[in-house]
């Protein structure tokens, strides 16, 4: 029963992810997306788009687990906007502390498994982690494009910053990299994203 109690406590704790809001707005523009919605959407992107990875044979289940847990640390650390230079200075430290606390709620074997997946995502050294990072960047780009640059405009993000942060995508997925480059160029042309 102790194991079950720890698992239930963890599942109750991670419900808090529904209350962590991101800068990304929903496709319909009605409100900001929460981290739980973001994680679900990434799992769907992984399932649908993994065939576009430059490296074949990705472990899809591993990648889905990775994207479902990658933002759990934001329960404690909060969401740090990718273009927030000041907020990103201590992001790693805040997230490490959060990972230590949150994953430790689970029984040791499950805590170890999820923490290893989170660390793998953060280190970007495996094909699954690199592709997970790609879709983590792709999803808000799509949202910004469809909402005519809502969070880019709100946060005064310029094209040079978007290009720099997403340059690595082509190294992991040639087709997604080309798609992102076209999306950014079209966003500039349509006035969704201010050129530098």
Coordinates of N, CA and C in Angstrom, one line a residue:
X1 N 0.8 -1.2 0.0 CA 0.0 0.0 0.0 C 0.9 1.3 0.0
X2 N 2.0 1.2 0.6 CA 2.9 2.4 0.6 C 3.3 2.8 -0.8
X3 N 3.6 1.8 -1.7 CA 4.0 2.1 -3.1 C 2.8 2.8 -3.8
X4 N 1.6 2.2 -3.6 CA 0.4 2.8 -4.2 C 0.2 4.2 -3.7
X5 N 0.4 4.5 -2.4 CA 0.2 5.8 -1.9 C 1.2 6.8 -2.5
X6 N 2.4 6.4 -2.7 CA 3.4 7.3 -3.3 C 3.0 7.6 -4.7
X7 N 2.5 6.6 -5.5 CA 2.1 6.8 -6.9 C 0.9 7.8 -6.9
X8 N 0.0 7.6 -6.1 CA -1.2 8.5 -6.0 C -0.8 9.9 -5.7
X9 N 0.1 10.0 -4.7 CA 0.6 11.3 -4.3 C 1.3 12.0 -5.4
X10 N 2.0 11.3 -6.2 CA 2.7 11.8 -7.4 C 1.6 12.3 -8.4
X11 N 0.6 11.5 -8.7 CA -0.4 11.8 -9.6 C -1.2 13.0 -9.2
X12 N -1.4 13.2 -7.9 CA -2.1 14.4 -7.4 C -1.2 15.6 -7.6
X13 N 0.1 15.4 -7.2 CA 1.1 16.5 -7.4 C 1.1 17.1 -8.8
X14 N 1.2 16.1 -9.8 CA 1.4 16.6 -11.1 C 0.2 17.2 -11.7
X15 N -1.0 17.1 -11.1 CA -2.2 17.8 -11.5 C -1.9 19.3 -11.5
X16 N -1.0 19.8 -10.7 CA -0.6 21.2 -10.6 C -0.1 21.8 -12.0
X17 N 0.3 20.9 -12.9 CA 0.8 21.3 -14.2 C -0.3 22.0 -15.0
X18 N -1.5 21.7 -14.7 CA -2.6 22.4 -15.3 C -2.8 23.8 -15.0
X19 N -2.1 24.3 -13.9 CA -2.1 25.7 -13.5 C -0.9 26.4 -13.8
X20 N 0.0 25.8 -14.6 CA 1.3 26.5 -15.0 C 1.0 27.0 -16.4
X21 N 0.9 28.3 -16.6 CA 0.6 28.8 -17.9 C 1.8 29.3 -18.7
X22 N 1.8 29.1 -20.0 CA 2.9 29.4 -20.9 C 2.6 30.7 -21.6
X23 N 3.6 31.3 -22.3 CA 3.4 32.4 -23.1 C 2.6 32.1 -24.4
X24 N 2.7 30.8 -24.8 CA 2.0 30.3 -26.0 C 0.5 30.4 -25.8
X25 N -0.3 30.9 -26.8 CA -1.7 30.9 -26.7 C -2.3 29.8 -27.5
X26 N -3.5 29.4 -27.1 CA -4.2 28.3 -27.8 C -4.4 28.7 -29.3
X27 N -4.5 27.8 -30.2 CA -4.7 28.0 -31.6 C -5.9 29.0 -31.8
X28 N -6.9 28.9 -31.0 CA -8.1 29.8 -31.2 C -7.8 31.2 -30.6
X29 N -6.7 31.4 -30.0 CA -6.3 32.7 -29.4 C -7.0 33.1 -28.1
X30 N -7.8 32.2 -27.6 CA -8.7 32.5 -26.5 C -8.0 32.7 -25.1
X31 N -6.9 32.0 -24.9 CA -6.2 32.1 -23.7 C -4.8 31.5 -23.8
X32 N -4.0 31.6 -22.8 CA -2.7 31.0 -22.7 C -2.9 29.5 -22.5
X33 N -2.0 28.8 -23.1 CA -1.9 27.3 -23.0 C -1.3 27.0 -21.6
X34 N -1.8 25.9 -21.0 CA -1.1 25.5 -19.8 C -0.1 24.3 -20.1
X35 N 0.8 24.0 -19.2 CA 1.8 23.0 -19.4 C 1.3 21.6 -19.6
X36 N 0.1 21.3 -19.0 CA -0.4 20.0 -19.3 C -0.9 19.8 -20.7
X37 N -1.6 20.9 -21.2 CA -2.0 20.9 -22.6 C -0.8 20.8 -23.5
X38 N 0.2 21.6 -23.2 CA 1.4 21.6 -24.0 C 2.1 20.2 -24.1
X39 N 2.2 19.5 -22.9 CA 2.8 18.2 -22.9 C 1.9 17.2 -23.7
X40 N 0.6 17.2 -23.6 CA -0.3 16.3 -24.4 C 0.0 16.6 -25.9
X41 N 0.0 17.9 -26.2 CA 0.2 18.2 -27.6 C 1.5 17.7 -28.2
X42 N 2.6 17.8 -27.4 CA 3.9 17.3 -27.8 C 3.9 15.7 -28.0
X43 N 3.1 15.1 -27.1 CA 3.0 13.6 -27.2 C 2.4 13.3 -28.6
X44 N 1.4 14.1 -29.0 CA 0.7 13.9 -30.3 C 1.7 14.2 -31.4
X45 N 2.4 15.3 -31.3 CA 3.4 15.6 -32.3 C 4.5 14.5 -32.5
X46 N 4.9 13.9 -31.3 CA 5.9 12.8 -31.4 C 5.3 11.7 -32.2
X47 N 4.1 11.3 -31.8 CA 3.4 10.2 -32.4 C 3.2 10.4 -34.0
X48 N 2.8 11.6 -34.4 CA 2.5 11.8 -35.8 C 3.8 12.2 -36.6
X49 N 4.7 12.9 -36.0 CA 5.8 13.4 -36.8 C 7.2 12.7 -36.7
X50 N 7.3 11.6 -35.8 CA 8.6 11.0 -35.6 C 9.2 10.4 -36.9
X51 N 8.4 10.1 -37.9 CA 8.9 9.6 -39.1 C 9.8 10.6 -39.9
X52 N 9.8 11.9 -39.5 CA 10.6 12.9 -40.1 C 11.9 13.1 -39.5
X53 N 12.3 12.3 -38.5 CA 13.6 12.4 -37.9 C 14.7 12.0 -38.9
X54 N 15.8 12.7 -38.9 CA 16.9 12.3 -39.7 C 17.5 11.0 -39.3
X55 N 17.4 10.6 -38.0 CA 17.9 9.3 -37.5 C 16.7 8.4 -37.4
X56 N 16.7 7.3 -38.2 CA 15.6 6.4 -38.1 C 15.6 5.5 -36.9
X57 N 14.4 4.9 -36.6 CA 14.3 4.0 -35.5 C 14.2 4.6 -34.2
X58 N 13.6 5.7 -34.0 CA 13.4 6.3 -32.7 C 12.5 5.4 -31.9
X59 N 12.8 5.4 -30.6 CA 11.9 4.7 -29.6 C 10.8 5.6 -29.3
X60 N 9.7 5.4 -29.9 CA 8.5 6.3 -29.8 C 8.0 6.3 -28.4
X61 N 7.8 5.2 -27.7 CA 7.3 5.1 -26.4 C 8.2 6.0 -25.4
X62 N 9.5 5.8 -25.6 CA 10.4 6.5 -24.7 C 10.3 8.0 -25.0
X63 N 10.1 8.4 -26.2 CA 10.0 9.8 -26.6 C 8.7 10.4 -26.0
X64 N 7.6 9.6 -26.1 CA 6.3 10.1 -25.6 C 6.4 10.3 -24.1
X65 N 7.0 9.3 -23.4 CA 7.2 9.5 -21.9 C 8.0 10.7 -21.6
X66 N 9.1 11.0 -22.4 CA 9.9 12.1 -22.2 C 9.2 13.4 -22.3
X67 N 8.4 13.6 -23.4 CA 7.7 14.8 -23.6 C 6.5 15.0 -22.6
X68 N 6.0 13.9 -22.1 CA 4.9 14.0 -21.1 C 5.5 14.5 -19.7
X69 N 6.7 14.2 -19.4 CA 7.3 14.5 -18.1 C 8.2 15.7 -18.2
X70 N 8.6 16.2 -19.4 CA 9.7 17.2 -19.5 C 9.4 18.5 -18.7
X71 N 8.1 18.9 -18.6 CA 7.8 20.1 -18.0 C 7.3 20.0 -16.6
X72 N 7.3 18.8 -16.0 CA 6.8 18.6 -14.6 C 7.5 19.5 -13.7
X73 N 8.8 19.8 -13.9 CA 9.6 20.6 -13.0 C 9.0 22.0 -13.0
X74 N 8.2 22.4 -13.9 CA 7.7 23.8 -13.9 C 6.6 24.0 -12.9
X75 N 6.2 22.9 -12.2 CA 5.3 23.0 -11.1 C 5.9 23.9 -10.0
X76 N 7.2 23.6 -9.8 CA 8.0 24.4 -8.8 C 8.7 25.6 -9.5
X77 N 9.4 25.3 -10.6 CA 10.2 26.3 -11.2 C 9.5 27.4 -12.0
X78 N 8.3 27.1 -12.4 CA 7.5 28.0 -13.3 C 8.0 27.9 -14.7
X79 N 7.2 28.4 -15.6 CA 7.6 28.4 -17.0 C 8.5 29.6 -17.3
X80 N 9.6 29.3 -17.9 CA 10.5 30.4 -18.3 C 10.4 30.5 -19.8
X81 N 10.0 31.7 -20.3 CA 9.8 32.0 -21.7 C 11.2 31.8 -22.4
X82 N 11.2 31.1 -23.5 CA 12.4 30.8 -24.2 C 13.2 32.1 -24.5
X83 N 12.6 33.2 -24.7 CA 13.3 34.4 -25.1 C 13.5 35.4 -24.0
X84 N 13.3 34.9 -22.7 CA 13.5 35.7 -21.5 C 15.0 35.5 -21.1
X85 N 15.9 36.4 -21.5 CA 17.3 36.2 -21.2 C 17.6 36.2 -19.7
X86 N 16.9 37.1 -18.9 CA 17.1 37.1 -17.5 C 16.6 35.9 -16.8
X87 N 15.4 35.5 -17.2 CA 14.8 34.3 -16.6 C 15.5 33.0 -16.8
X88 N 16.2 32.9 -18.0 CA 17.0 31.7 -18.3 C 18.3 31.6 -17.6
X89 N 18.7 32.7 -16.9 CA 20.0 32.6 -16.2 C 20.0 31.6 -15.1
X90 N 18.9 31.5 -14.3 CA 18.9 30.5 -13.2 C 17.9 29.4 -13.5
X91 N 17.5 29.2 -14.7 CA 16.5 28.2 -15.0 C 16.9 26.8 -14.7
X92 N 18.1 26.5 -15.1 CA 18.7 25.1 -14.9 C 18.7 24.8 -13.4
X93 N 19.2 25.7 -12.6 CA 19.2 25.5 -11.2 C 17.8 25.3 -10.5
X94 N 16.9 26.1 -10.9 CA 15.5 26.0 -10.4 C 14.9 24.7 -10.8
X95 N 15.1 24.3 -12.1 CA 14.5 23.1 -12.6 C 15.2 21.8 -12.0
X96 N 16.5 21.8 -11.7 CA 17.1 20.7 -11.1 C 16.6 20.5 -9.7
X97 N 16.4 21.6 -8.9 CA 15.8 21.4 -7.6 C 14.4 20.9 -7.6
X98 N 13.6 21.4 -8.6 CA 12.3 20.9 -8.8 C 12.2 19.4 -9.1
X99 N 13.1 19.0 -10.0 CA 13.2 17.6 -10.4 C 13.5 16.7 -9.2
X100 N 14.5 17.2 -8.4 CA 14.8 16.4 -7.2 C 13.6 16.2 -6.3
X101 N 12.8 17.2 -6.1 CA 11.6 17.1 -5.2 C 10.5 16.3 -5.8
X102 N 10.1 16.6 -7.1 CA 8.9 16.1 -7.7 C 9.1 14.6 -8.0
X103 N 10.2 14.2 -8.6 CA 10.3 12.8 -8.9 C 10.5 11.9 -7.7
X104 N 11.0 12.5 -6.6 CA 11.3 11.7 -5.4 C 10.0 11.3 -4.7
X105 N 8.8 11.9 -5.1 CA 7.6 11.5 -4.5 C 7.2 10.1 -4.9
X106 N 7.7 9.6 -6.0 CA 7.4 8.3 -6.5 C 8.2 7.2 -5.8
X107 N 7.8 5.9 -5.9 CA 8.7 4.9 -5.4 C 10.0 5.0 -6.2
X108 N 11.1 4.5 -5.5 CA 12.5 4.7 -6.0 C 12.7 4.2 -7.4
X109 N 12.1 3.1 -7.8 CA 12.4 2.6 -9.2 C 11.7 3.5 -10.2
X110 N 10.5 4.0 -10.0 CA 9.8 4.9 -10.9 C 10.4 6.2 -10.9
X111 N 10.8 6.7 -9.7 CA 11.5 8.0 -9.6 C 12.8 8.0 -10.4
X112 N 13.5 6.9 -10.3 CA 14.8 6.8 -11.1 C 14.5 6.8 -12.6
X113 N 13.5 6.1 -13.0 CA 13.2 6.0 -14.5 C 12.8 7.4 -15.0
X114 N 11.9 8.0 -14.3 CA 11.4 9.3 -14.8 C 12.5 10.4 -14.7
X115 N 13.3 10.4 -13.7 CA 14.3 11.4 -13.6 C 15.4 11.1 -14.7
X116 N 15.7 9.9 -15.0 CA 16.6 9.6 -16.1 C 16.1 10.1 -17.4
X117 N 14.8 9.9 -17.6 CA 14.2 10.5 -18.9 C 14.2 12.0 -18.9
X118 N 14.0 12.6 -17.8 CA 14.0 14.1 -17.7 C 15.4 14.6 -18.0
X119 N 16.4 13.9 -17.3 CA 17.8 14.3 -17.5 C 18.2 14.1 -19.0
X120 N 17.8 13.0 -19.6 CA 18.1 12.7 -21.0 C 17.5 13.8 -21.9
X121 N 16.3 14.2 -21.6 CA 15.7 15.3 -22.4 C 16.5 16.6 -22.3
X122 N 16.9 16.9 -21.1 CA 17.7 18.1 -20.8 C 19.1 18.1 -21.5
X123 N 19.7 16.9 -21.6 CA 21.0 16.8 -22.1 C 21.1 16.7 -23.6
X124 N 20.0 16.4 -24.3 CA 19.9 16.3 -25.7 C 21.0 15.5 -26.4
X125 N 21.4 14.4 -25.8 CA 22.4 13.6 -26.3 C 22.0 12.4 -27.1
X126 N 20.7 12.0 -27.0 CA 20.2 10.8 -27.7 C 19.3 11.3 -28.9
X127 N 19.0 10.4 -29.9 CA 18.1 10.8 -31.0 C 16.7 11.2 -30.4
X128 N 16.2 10.4 -29.5 CA 14.9 10.7 -28.9 C 14.8 12.1 -28.2
X129 N 15.9 12.4 -27.5 CA 15.9 13.7 -26.8 C 16.0 14.8 -27.8
X130 N 16.8 14.6 -28.8 CA 17.0 15.7 -29.8 C 15.7 15.9 -30.5
X131 N 15.0 14.8 -30.9 CA 13.7 15.0 -31.6 C 12.6 15.6 -30.7
X132 N 12.7 15.2 -29.4 CA 11.7 15.8 -28.4 C 12.0 17.3 -28.3
X133 N 13.2 17.7 -28.4 CA 13.5 19.1 -28.3 C 13.0 19.8 -29.5
X134 N 13.1 19.2 -30.7 CA 12.6 19.8 -31.9 C 11.1 20.0 -31.8
X135 N 10.4 19.0 -31.4 CA 8.9 19.3 -31.4 C 8.5 20.2 -30.2
X136 N 9.3 20.3 -29.2 CA 9.1 21.3 -28.1 C 9.3 22.7 -28.7
X137 N 10.1 22.9 -29.7 CA 10.3 24.2 -30.3 C 9.2 24.4 -31.4
X138 N 8.9 23.3 -32.1 CA 8.0 23.4 -33.3 C 6.6 23.8 -32.8
X139 N 6.1 23.2 -31.7 CA 4.7 23.4 -31.3 C 4.4 24.9 -31.1
X140 N 5.2 25.7 -30.3 CA 4.9 27.1 -30.1 C 5.0 27.9 -31.4
X141 N 5.9 27.5 -32.3 CA 6.1 28.2 -33.6 C 4.8 28.1 -34.4
X142 N 4.2 26.9 -34.4 CA 2.9 26.7 -35.1 C 1.9 27.5 -34.5
X143 N 1.8 27.5 -33.1 CA 0.8 28.4 -32.4 C 1.0 29.8 -32.8
X144 N 2.2 30.3 -32.8 CA 2.5 31.7 -33.1 C 2.1 32.0 -34.5
X145 N 2.3 31.1 -35.4 CA 2.0 31.4 -36.8 C 0.5 31.5 -37.0
X146 N -0.2 30.5 -36.4 CA -1.7 30.4 -36.6 C -2.4 31.6 -35.9
X147 N -1.8 32.1 -34.8 CA -2.4 33.2 -34.0 C -1.8 34.5 -34.4
X148 N -1.1 34.6 -35.6 CA -0.6 35.8 -36.2 C 0.5 36.5 -35.3
X149 N 1.3 35.6 -34.6 CA 2.4 36.1 -33.8 C 2.0 36.7 -32.4
X150 N 0.9 36.2 -31.9 CA 0.4 36.7 -30.6 C 1.5 36.8 -29.5
X151 N 2.2 35.7 -29.2 CA 3.2 35.8 -28.1 C 4.5 36.5 -28.5
X152 N 4.8 36.4 -29.8 CA 6.0 37.1 -30.3 C 5.7 38.6 -30.2
X153 N 4.6 39.1 -30.6 CA 4.3 40.5 -30.5 C 4.2 41.0 -29.1
X154 N 3.5 40.2 -28.3 CA 3.3 40.6 -26.8 C 4.7 40.7 -26.1
X155 N 5.6 39.9 -26.5 CA 6.9 39.9 -25.8 C 8.1 40.5 -26.6
X156 N 7.7 41.2 -27.7 CA 8.6 42.0 -28.5 C 9.8 41.1 -29.0
X157 N 9.4 39.9 -29.5 CA 10.4 38.9 -30.0 C 10.7 39.2 -31.5
X158 N 12.0 39.3 -31.8 CA 12.3 39.6 -33.2 C 12.7 38.3 -34.0
X159 N 12.7 38.4 -35.3 CA 13.0 37.2 -36.1 C 14.4 36.6 -35.9
X160 N 15.4 37.5 -35.6 CA 16.7 37.0 -35.4 C 16.8 36.0 -34.2
X161 N 16.0 36.4 -33.1 CA 15.9 35.5 -32.0 C 15.3 34.2 -32.3
X162 N 14.2 34.2 -33.0 CA 13.4 33.0 -33.4 C 14.3 32.1 -34.2
X163 N 15.0 32.7 -35.2 CA 15.9 32.0 -36.1 C 17.0 31.3 -35.3
X164 N 17.6 32.0 -34.4 CA 18.8 31.5 -33.6 C 18.3 30.4 -32.7
X165 N 17.2 30.5 -32.1 CA 16.7 29.4 -31.2 C 16.3 28.2 -31.9
X166 N 16.0 28.3 -33.2 CA 15.4 27.1 -33.9 C 16.3 26.6 -35.0
X167 N 17.5 27.1 -35.1 CA 18.4 26.7 -36.1 C 18.8 25.2 -36.1
X168 N 18.8 24.6 -34.9 CA 19.2 23.2 -34.7 C 18.2 22.3 -35.3
X169 N 17.0 22.7 -35.6 CA 15.9 21.8 -36.0 C 16.3 21.0 -37.3
X170 N 16.9 21.7 -38.2 CA 17.3 21.0 -39.5 C 18.3 19.9 -39.3
X171 N 19.1 20.0 -38.2 CA 20.1 19.0 -37.9 C 19.5 17.7 -37.5
X172 N 18.3 17.8 -36.9 CA 17.6 16.7 -36.3 C 16.5 16.2 -37.3
X173 N 15.9 17.1 -38.0 CA 14.9 16.7 -39.0 C 14.9 17.7 -40.2
X174 N 15.4 17.2 -41.3 CA 15.5 18.1 -42.5 C 14.1 18.6 -42.9
X175 N 13.1 17.8 -43.0 CA 11.8 18.3 -43.4 C 11.2 19.3 -42.4
X176 N 11.3 19.0 -41.1 CA 10.8 20.0 -40.1 C 11.6 21.2 -40.1
X177 N 12.9 21.1 -40.3 CA 13.7 22.3 -40.4 C 13.4 23.2 -41.6
X178 N 13.1 22.6 -42.7 CA 12.7 23.4 -43.9 C 11.3 24.0 -43.6
X179 N 10.4 23.2 -43.0 CA 9.1 23.8 -42.7 C 9.2 25.0 -41.7
X180 N 10.0 24.9 -40.7 CA 10.2 26.0 -39.8 C 10.8 27.2 -40.5
X181 N 11.7 27.0 -41.3 CA 12.3 28.1 -42.1 C 11.3 28.8 -42.9
X182 N 10.4 28.1 -43.6 CA 9.3 28.7 -44.4 C 8.3 29.4 -43.5
X183 N 8.0 28.8 -42.4 CA 7.0 29.4 -41.5 C 7.6 30.7 -40.9
X184 N 8.8 30.8 -40.6 CA 9.4 32.0 -40.1 C 9.4 33.1 -41.2
X185 N 9.9 32.7 -42.4 CA 9.9 33.6 -43.5 C 8.5 34.2 -43.8
X186 N 7.5 33.3 -43.8 CA 6.1 33.7 -44.1 C 5.6 34.6 -42.9
X187 N 6.0 34.3 -41.7 CA 5.6 35.1 -40.5 C 6.2 36.5 -40.7
X188 N 7.4 36.7 -41.1 CA 8.0 38.0 -41.3 C 7.3 38.7 -42.4
X189 N 7.0 38.0 -43.5 CA 6.4 38.6 -44.7 C 4.9 39.1 -44.3
X190 N 4.2 38.4 -43.5 CA 2.9 38.7 -43.1 C 2.8 39.7 -42.0
X191 N 3.9 40.0 -41.4 CA 4.0 41.0 -40.3 C 3.7 40.3 -38.9
X192 N 3.7 39.0 -38.8 CA 3.5 38.3 -37.5 C 4.7 38.4 -36.6
X193 N 5.9 38.5 -37.3 CA 7.2 38.5 -36.6 C 8.0 39.7 -37.2
X194 N 8.5 40.5 -36.3 CA 9.2 41.7 -36.7 C 10.7 41.2 -37.1
X195 N 11.1 41.7 -38.3 CA 12.5 41.4 -38.7 C 13.4 42.2 -37.8
X196 N 14.7 41.8 -37.8 CA 15.7 42.4 -36.9 C 16.2 43.7 -37.5

